[in-house]
mmCIF file of N, CA and C in Angstrom:
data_model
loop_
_atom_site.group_PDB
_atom_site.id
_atom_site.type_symbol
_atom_site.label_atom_id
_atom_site.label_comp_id
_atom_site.label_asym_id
_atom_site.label_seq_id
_atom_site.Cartn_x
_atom_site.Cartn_y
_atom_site.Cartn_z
ATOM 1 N N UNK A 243 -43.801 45.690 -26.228
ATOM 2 C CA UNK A 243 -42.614 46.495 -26.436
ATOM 3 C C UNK A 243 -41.582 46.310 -25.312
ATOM 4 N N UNK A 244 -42.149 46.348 -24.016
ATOM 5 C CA UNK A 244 -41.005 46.172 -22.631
ATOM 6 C C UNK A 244 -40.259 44.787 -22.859
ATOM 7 N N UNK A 245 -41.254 44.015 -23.019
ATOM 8 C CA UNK A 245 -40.512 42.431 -23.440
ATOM 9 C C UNK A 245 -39.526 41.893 -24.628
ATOM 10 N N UNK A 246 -39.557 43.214 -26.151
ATOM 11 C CA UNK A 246 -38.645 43.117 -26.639
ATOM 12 C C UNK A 246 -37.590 43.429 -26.741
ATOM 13 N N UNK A 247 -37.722 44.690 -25.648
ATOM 14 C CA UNK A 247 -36.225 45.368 -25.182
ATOM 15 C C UNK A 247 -35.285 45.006 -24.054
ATOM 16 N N UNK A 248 -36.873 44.253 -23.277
ATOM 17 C CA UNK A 248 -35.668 43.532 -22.162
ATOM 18 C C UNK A 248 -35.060 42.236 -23.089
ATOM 19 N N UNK A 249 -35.827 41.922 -24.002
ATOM 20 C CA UNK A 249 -35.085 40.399 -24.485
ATOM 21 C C UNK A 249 -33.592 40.797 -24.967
ATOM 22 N N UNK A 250 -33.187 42.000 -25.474
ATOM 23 C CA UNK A 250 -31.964 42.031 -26.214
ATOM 24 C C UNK A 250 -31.107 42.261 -25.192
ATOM 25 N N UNK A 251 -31.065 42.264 -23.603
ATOM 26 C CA UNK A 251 -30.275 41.994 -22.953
ATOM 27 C C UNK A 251 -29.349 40.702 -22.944
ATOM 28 N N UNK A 252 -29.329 39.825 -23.599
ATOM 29 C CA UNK A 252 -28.328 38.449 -23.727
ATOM 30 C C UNK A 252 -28.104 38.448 -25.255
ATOM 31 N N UNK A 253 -28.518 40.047 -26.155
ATOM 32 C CA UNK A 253 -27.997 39.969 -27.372
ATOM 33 C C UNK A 253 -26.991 40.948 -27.686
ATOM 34 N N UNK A 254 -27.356 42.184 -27.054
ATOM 35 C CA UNK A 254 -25.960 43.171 -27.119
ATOM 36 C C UNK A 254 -24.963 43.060 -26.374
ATOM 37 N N UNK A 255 -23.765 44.108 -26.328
ATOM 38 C CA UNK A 255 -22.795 43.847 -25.524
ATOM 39 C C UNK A 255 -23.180 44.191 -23.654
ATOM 40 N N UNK A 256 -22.395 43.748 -23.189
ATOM 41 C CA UNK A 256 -22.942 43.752 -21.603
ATOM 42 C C UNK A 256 -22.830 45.075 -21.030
ATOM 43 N N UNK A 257 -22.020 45.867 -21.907
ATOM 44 C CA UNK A 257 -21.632 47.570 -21.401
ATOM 45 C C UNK A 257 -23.355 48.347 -21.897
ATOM 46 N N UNK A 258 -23.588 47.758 -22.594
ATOM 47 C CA UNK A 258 -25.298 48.039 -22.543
ATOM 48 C C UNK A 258 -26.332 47.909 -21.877
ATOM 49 N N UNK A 259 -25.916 47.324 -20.976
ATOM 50 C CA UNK A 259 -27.226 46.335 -20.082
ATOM 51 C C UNK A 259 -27.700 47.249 -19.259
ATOM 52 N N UNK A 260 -26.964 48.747 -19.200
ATOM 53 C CA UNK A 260 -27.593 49.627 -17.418
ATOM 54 C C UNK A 260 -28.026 50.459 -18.696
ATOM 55 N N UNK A 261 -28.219 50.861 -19.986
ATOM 56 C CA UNK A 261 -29.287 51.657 -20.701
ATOM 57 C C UNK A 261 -30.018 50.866 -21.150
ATOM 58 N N UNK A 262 -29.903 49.657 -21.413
ATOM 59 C CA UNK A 262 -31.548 48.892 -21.981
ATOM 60 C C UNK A 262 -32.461 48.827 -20.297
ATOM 61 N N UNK A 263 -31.446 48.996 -19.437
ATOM 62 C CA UNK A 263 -32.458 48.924 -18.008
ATOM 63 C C UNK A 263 -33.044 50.112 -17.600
ATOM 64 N N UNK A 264 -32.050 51.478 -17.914
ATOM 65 C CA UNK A 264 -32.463 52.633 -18.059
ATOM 66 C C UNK A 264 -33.830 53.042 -18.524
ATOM 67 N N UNK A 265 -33.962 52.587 -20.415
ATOM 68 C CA UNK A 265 -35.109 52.400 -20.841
ATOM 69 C C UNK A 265 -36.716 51.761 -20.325
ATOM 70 N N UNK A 266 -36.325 50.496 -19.605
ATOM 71 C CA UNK A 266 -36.756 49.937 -18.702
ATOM 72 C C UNK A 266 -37.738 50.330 -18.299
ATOM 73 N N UNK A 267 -36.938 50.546 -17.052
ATOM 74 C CA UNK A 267 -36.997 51.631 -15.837
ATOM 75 C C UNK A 267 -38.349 52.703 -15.558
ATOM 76 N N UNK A 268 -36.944 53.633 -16.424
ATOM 77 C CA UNK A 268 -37.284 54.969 -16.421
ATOM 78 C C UNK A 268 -38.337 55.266 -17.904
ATOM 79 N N UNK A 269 -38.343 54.592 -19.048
ATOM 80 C CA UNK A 269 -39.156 55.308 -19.870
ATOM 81 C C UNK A 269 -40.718 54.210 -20.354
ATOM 82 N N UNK A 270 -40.405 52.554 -20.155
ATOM 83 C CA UNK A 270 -41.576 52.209 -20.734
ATOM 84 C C UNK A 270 -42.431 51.403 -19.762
ATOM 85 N N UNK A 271 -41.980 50.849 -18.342
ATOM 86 C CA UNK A 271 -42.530 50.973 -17.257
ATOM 87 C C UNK A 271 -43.460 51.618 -16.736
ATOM 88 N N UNK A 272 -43.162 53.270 -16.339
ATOM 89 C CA UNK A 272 -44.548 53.898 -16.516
ATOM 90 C C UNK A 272 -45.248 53.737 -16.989
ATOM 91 N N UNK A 273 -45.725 53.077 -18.291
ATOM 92 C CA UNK A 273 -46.460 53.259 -19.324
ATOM 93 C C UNK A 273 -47.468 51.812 -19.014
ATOM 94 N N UNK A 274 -47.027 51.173 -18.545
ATOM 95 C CA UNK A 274 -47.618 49.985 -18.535
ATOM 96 C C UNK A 274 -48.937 49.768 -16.928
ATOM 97 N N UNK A 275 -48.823 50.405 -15.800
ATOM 98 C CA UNK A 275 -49.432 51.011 -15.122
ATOM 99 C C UNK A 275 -50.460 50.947 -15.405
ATOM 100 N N UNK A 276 -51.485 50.364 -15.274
ATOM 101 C CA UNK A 276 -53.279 50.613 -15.689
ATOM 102 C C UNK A 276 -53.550 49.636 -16.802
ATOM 103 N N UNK A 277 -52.842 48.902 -17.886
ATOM 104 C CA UNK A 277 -52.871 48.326 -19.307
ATOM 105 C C UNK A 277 -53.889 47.082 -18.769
ATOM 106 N N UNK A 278 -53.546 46.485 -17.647
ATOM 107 C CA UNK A 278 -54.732 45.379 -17.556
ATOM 108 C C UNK A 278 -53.081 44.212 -17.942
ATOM 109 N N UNK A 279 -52.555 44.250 -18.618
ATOM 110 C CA UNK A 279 -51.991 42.902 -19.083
ATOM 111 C C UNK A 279 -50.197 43.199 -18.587
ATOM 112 N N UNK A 280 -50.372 44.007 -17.348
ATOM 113 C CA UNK A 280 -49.193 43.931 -16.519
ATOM 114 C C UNK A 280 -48.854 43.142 -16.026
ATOM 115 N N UNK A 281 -50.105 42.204 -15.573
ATOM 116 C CA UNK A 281 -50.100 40.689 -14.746
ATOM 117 C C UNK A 281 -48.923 39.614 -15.444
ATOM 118 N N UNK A 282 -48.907 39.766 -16.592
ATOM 119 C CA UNK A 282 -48.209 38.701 -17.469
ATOM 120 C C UNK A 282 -46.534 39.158 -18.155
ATOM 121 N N UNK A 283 -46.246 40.674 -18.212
ATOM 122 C CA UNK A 283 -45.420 41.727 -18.473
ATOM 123 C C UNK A 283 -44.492 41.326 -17.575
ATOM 124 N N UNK A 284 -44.883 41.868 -16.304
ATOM 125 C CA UNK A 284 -43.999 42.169 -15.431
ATOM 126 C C UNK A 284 -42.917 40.547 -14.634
ATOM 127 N N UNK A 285 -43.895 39.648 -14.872
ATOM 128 C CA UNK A 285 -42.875 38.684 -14.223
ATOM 129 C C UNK A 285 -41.833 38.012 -15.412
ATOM 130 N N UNK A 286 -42.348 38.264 -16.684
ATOM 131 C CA UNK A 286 -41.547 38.225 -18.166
ATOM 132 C C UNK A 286 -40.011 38.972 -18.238
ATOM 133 N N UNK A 287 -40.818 40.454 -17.486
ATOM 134 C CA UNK A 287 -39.212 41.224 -17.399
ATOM 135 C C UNK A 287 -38.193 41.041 -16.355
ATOM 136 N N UNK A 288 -38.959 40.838 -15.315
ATOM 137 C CA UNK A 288 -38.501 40.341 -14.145
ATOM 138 C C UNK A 288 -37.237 39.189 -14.472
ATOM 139 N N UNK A 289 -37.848 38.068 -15.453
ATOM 140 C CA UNK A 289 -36.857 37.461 -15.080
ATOM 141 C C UNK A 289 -36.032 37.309 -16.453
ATOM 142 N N UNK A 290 -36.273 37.548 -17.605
ATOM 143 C CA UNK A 290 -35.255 38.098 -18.618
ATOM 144 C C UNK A 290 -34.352 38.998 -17.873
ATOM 145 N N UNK A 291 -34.244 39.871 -17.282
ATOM 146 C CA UNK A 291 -33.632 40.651 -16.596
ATOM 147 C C UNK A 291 -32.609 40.071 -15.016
ATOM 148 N N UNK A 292 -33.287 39.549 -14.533
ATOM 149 C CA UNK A 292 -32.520 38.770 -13.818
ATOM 150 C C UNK A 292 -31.513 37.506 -14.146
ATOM 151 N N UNK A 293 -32.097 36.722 -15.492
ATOM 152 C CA UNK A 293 -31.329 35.728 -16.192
ATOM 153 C C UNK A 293 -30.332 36.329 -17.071
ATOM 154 N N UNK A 294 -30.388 37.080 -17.694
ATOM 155 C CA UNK A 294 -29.226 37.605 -18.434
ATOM 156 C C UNK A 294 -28.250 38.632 -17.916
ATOM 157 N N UNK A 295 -28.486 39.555 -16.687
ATOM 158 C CA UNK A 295 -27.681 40.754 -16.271
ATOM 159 C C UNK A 295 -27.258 39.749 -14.509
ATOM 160 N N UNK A 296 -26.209 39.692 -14.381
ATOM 161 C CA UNK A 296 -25.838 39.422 -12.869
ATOM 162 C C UNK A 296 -25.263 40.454 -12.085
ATOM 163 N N UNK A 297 -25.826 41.870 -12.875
ATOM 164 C CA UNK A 297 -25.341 42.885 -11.936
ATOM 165 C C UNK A 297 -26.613 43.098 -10.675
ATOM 166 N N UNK A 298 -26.269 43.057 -9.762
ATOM 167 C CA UNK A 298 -27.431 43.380 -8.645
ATOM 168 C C UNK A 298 -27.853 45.084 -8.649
ATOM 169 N N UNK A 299 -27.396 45.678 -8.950
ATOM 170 C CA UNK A 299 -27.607 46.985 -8.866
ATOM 171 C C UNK A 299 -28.818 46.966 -10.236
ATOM 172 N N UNK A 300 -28.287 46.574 -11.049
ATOM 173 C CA UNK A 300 -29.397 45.958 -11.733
ATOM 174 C C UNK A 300 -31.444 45.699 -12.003
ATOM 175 N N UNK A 301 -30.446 44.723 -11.124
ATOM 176 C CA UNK A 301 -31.543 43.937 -10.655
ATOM 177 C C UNK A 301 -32.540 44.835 -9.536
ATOM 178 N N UNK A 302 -31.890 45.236 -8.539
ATOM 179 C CA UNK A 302 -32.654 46.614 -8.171
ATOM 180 C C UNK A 302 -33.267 47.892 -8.434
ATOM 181 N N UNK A 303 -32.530 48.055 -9.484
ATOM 182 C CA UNK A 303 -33.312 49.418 -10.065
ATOM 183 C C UNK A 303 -34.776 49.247 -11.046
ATOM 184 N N UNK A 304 -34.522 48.067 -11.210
ATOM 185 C CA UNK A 304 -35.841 47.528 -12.367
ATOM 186 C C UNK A 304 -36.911 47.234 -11.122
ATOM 187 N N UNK A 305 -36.522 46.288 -9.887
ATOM 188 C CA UNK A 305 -37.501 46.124 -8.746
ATOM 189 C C UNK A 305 -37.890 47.370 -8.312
ATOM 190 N N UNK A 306 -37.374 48.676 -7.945
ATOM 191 C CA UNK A 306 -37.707 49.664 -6.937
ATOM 192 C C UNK A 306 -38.495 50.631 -8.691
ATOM 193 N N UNK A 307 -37.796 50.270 -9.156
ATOM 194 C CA UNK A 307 -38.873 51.152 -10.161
ATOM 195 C C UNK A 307 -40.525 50.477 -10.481
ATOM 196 N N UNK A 308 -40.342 49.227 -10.440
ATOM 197 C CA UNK A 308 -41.711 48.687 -10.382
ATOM 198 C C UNK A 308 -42.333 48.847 -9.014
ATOM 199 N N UNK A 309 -41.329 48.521 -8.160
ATOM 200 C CA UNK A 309 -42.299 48.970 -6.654
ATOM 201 C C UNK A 309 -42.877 50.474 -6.104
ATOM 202 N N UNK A 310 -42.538 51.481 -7.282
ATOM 203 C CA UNK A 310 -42.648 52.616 -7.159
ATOM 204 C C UNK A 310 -44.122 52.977 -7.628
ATOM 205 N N UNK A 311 -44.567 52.009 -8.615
ATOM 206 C CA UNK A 311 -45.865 51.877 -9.459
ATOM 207 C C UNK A 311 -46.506 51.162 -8.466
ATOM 208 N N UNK A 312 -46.620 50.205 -8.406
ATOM 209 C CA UNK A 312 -47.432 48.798 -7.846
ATOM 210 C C UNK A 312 -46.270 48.215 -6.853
ATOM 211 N N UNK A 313 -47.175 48.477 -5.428
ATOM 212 C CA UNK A 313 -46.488 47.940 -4.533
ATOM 213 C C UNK A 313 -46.567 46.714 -4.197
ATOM 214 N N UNK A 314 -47.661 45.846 -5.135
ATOM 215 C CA UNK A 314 -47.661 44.292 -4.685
ATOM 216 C C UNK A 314 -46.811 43.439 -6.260
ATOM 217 N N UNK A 315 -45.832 43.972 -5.930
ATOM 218 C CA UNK A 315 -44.928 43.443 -7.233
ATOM 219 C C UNK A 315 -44.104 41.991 -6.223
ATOM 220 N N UNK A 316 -44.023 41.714 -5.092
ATOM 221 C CA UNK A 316 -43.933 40.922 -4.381
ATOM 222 C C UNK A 316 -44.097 39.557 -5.196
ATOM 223 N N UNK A 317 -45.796 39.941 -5.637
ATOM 224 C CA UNK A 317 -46.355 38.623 -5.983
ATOM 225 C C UNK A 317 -46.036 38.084 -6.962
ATOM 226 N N UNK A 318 -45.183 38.929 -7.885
ATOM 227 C CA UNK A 318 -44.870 38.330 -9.392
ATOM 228 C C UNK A 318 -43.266 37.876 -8.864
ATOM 229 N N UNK A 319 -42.508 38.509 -8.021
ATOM 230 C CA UNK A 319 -41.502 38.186 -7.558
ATOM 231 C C UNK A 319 -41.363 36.401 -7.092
ATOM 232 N N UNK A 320 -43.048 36.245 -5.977
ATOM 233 C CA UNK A 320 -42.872 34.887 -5.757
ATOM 234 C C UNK A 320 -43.278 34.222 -7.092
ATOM 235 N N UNK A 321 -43.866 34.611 -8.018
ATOM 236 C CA UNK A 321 -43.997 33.912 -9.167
ATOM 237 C C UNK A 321 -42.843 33.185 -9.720
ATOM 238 N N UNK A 322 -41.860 34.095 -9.919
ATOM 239 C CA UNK A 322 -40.627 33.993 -10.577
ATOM 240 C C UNK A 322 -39.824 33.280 -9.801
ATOM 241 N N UNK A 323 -39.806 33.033 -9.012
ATOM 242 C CA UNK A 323 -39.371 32.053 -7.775
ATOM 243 C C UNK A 323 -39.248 30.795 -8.030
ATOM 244 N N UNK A 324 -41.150 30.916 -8.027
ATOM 245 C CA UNK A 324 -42.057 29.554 -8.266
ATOM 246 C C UNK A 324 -41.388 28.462 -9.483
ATOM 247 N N UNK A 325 -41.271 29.708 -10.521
ATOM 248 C CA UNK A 325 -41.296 29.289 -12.019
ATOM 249 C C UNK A 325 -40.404 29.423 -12.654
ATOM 250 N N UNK A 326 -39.718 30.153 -12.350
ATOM 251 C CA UNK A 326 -38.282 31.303 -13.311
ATOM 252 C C UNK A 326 -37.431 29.784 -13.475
ATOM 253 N N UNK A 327 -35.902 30.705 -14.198
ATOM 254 C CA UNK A 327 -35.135 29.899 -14.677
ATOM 255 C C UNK A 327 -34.117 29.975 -13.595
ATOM 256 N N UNK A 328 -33.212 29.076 -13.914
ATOM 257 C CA UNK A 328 -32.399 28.248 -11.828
ATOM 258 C C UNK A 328 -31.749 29.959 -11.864
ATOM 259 N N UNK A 329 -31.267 30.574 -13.144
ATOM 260 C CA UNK A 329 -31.049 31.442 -12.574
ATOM 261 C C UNK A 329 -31.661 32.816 -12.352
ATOM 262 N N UNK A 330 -32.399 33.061 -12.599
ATOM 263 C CA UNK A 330 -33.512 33.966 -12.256
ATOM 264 C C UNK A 330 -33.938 33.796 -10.831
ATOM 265 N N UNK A 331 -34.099 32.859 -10.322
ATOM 266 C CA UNK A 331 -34.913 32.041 -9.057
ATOM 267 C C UNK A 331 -33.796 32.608 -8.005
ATOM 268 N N UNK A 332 -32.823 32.305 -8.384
ATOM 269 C CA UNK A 332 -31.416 33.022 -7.302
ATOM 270 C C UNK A 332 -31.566 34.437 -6.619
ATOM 271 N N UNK A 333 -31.531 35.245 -8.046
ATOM 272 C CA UNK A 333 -31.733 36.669 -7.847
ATOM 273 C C UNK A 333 -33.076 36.957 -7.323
ATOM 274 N N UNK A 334 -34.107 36.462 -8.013
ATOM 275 C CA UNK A 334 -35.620 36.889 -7.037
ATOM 276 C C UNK A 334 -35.673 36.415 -5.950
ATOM 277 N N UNK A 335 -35.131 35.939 -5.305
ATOM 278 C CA UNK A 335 -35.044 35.158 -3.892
ATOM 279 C C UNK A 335 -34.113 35.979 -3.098
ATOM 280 N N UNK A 336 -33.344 36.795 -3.549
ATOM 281 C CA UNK A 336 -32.723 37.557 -2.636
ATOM 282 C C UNK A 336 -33.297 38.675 -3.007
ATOM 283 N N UNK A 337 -33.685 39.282 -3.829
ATOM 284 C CA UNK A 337 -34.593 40.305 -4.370
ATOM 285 C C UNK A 337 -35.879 40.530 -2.887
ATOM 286 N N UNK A 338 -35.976 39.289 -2.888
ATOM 287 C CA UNK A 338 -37.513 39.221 -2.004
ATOM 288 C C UNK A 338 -37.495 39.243 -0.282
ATOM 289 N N UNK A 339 -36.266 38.422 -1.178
ATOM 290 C CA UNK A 339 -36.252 38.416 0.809
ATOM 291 C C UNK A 339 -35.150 40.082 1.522
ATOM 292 N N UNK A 340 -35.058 40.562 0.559
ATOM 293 C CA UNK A 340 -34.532 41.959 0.816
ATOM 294 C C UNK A 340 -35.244 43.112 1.151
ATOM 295 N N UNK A 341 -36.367 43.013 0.349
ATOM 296 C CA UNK A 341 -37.483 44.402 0.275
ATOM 297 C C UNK A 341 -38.501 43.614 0.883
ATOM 298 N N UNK A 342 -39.346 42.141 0.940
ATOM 299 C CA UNK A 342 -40.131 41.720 1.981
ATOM 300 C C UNK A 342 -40.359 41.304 3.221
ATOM 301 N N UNK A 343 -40.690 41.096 4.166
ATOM 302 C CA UNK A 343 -42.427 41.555 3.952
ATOM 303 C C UNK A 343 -42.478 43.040 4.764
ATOM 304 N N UNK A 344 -41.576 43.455 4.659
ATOM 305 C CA UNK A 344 -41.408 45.637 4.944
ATOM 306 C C UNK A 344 -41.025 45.747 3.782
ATOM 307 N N UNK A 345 -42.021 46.831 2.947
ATOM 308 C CA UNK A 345 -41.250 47.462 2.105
ATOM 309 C C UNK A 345 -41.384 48.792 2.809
ATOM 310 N N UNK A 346 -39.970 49.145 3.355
ATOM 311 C CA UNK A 346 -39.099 50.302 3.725
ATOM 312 C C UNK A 346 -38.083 51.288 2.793
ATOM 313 N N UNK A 347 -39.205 52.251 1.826
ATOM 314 C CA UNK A 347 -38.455 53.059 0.944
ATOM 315 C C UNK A 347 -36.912 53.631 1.424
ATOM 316 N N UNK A 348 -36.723 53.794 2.896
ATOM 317 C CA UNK A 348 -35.452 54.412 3.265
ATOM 318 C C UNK A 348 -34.257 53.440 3.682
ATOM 319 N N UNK A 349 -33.116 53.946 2.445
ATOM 320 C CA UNK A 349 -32.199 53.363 1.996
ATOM 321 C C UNK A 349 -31.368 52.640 3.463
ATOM 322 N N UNK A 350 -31.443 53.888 4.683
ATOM 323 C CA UNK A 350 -30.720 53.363 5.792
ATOM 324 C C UNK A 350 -31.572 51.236 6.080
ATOM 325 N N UNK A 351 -32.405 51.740 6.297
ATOM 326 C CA UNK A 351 -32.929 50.371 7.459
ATOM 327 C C UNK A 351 -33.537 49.169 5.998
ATOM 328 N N UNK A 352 -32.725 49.728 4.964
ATOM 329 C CA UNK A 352 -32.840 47.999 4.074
ATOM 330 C C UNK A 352 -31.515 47.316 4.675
ATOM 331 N N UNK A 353 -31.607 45.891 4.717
ATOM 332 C CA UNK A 353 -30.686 44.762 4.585
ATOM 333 C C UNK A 353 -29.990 45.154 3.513
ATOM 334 N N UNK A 354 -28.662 44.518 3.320
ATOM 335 C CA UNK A 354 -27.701 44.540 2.272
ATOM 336 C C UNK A 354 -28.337 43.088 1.376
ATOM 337 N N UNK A 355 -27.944 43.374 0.332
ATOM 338 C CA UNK A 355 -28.141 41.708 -0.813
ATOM 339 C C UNK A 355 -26.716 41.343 -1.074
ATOM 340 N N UNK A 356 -26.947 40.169 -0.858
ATOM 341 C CA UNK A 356 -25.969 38.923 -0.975
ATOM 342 C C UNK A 356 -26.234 37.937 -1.909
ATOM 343 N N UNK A 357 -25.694 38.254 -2.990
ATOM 344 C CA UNK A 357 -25.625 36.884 -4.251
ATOM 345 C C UNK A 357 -24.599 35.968 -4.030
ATOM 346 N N UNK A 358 -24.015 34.934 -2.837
ATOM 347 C CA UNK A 358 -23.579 34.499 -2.408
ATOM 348 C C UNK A 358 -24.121 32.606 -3.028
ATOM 349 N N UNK A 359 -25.453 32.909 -3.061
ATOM 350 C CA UNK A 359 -26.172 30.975 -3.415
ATOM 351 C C UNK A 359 -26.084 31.312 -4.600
ATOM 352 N N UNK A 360 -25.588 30.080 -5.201
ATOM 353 C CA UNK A 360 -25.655 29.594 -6.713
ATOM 354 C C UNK A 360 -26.580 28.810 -6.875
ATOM 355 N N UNK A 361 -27.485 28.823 -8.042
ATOM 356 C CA UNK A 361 -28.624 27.996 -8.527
ATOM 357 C C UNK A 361 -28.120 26.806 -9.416
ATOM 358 N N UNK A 362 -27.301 26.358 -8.957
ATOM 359 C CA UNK A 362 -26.141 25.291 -10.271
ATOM 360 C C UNK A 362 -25.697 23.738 -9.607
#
């Protein structure tokens, strides 16, 4: 279900993209927590989500909501790195190198993100 709702992010209009992340997020995320087959979920949304939305705010609220569950979401991050699409690989790379290797819940002492490198 998370994977068919993140997919319609590169099918509706783009003024949609912060409530299909909303949904995300906040309602089917939780749910996935304990399923056993998060391993394969989460780096799926990860980067549908990063390939189709180039909003960074974005892109953060889907990371800090997964890092709120499972704090070694890191590892699917370097996955998506590894593997993702040129543009997915952009955003998880500043994604990572933002919140790793401190993850520091308080907003003061994070680094700022810079989508500055193009994957092109």
């Amino acid at each position: 279900m998370p994977i068919l709702v993140a997919s319609q992010l590169g099918v509706f209009p783009a003024e949609l993209d912060s409530q299909i992340i909303h949904l995300l997020a906040d309602c089917l995320i939780p749910y996935l927590n304990g399923t056993g087959s998060d391993i394969f979920i989460v780096p799926v949304l990860l980067m549908l989500v990063l390939q189709h939305n180039p909003d960074p705010k974005l892109h953060t609220w889907l990371l800090e909501s997964l890092l709120c569950r499972n704090p070694d979401v890191y590892k699917h991050v370097i996955t998506l790195v590894a593997k993702g699409s040129s543009e997915s690989r952009v955003a998880a790379a500043n994604l990572l190198f933002h919140y790793w290797p401190i993850i520091n819940p308080q907003i003061m002492h994070r680094k700022p993100i810079q989508y500055r490198v193009h994957g092109e």
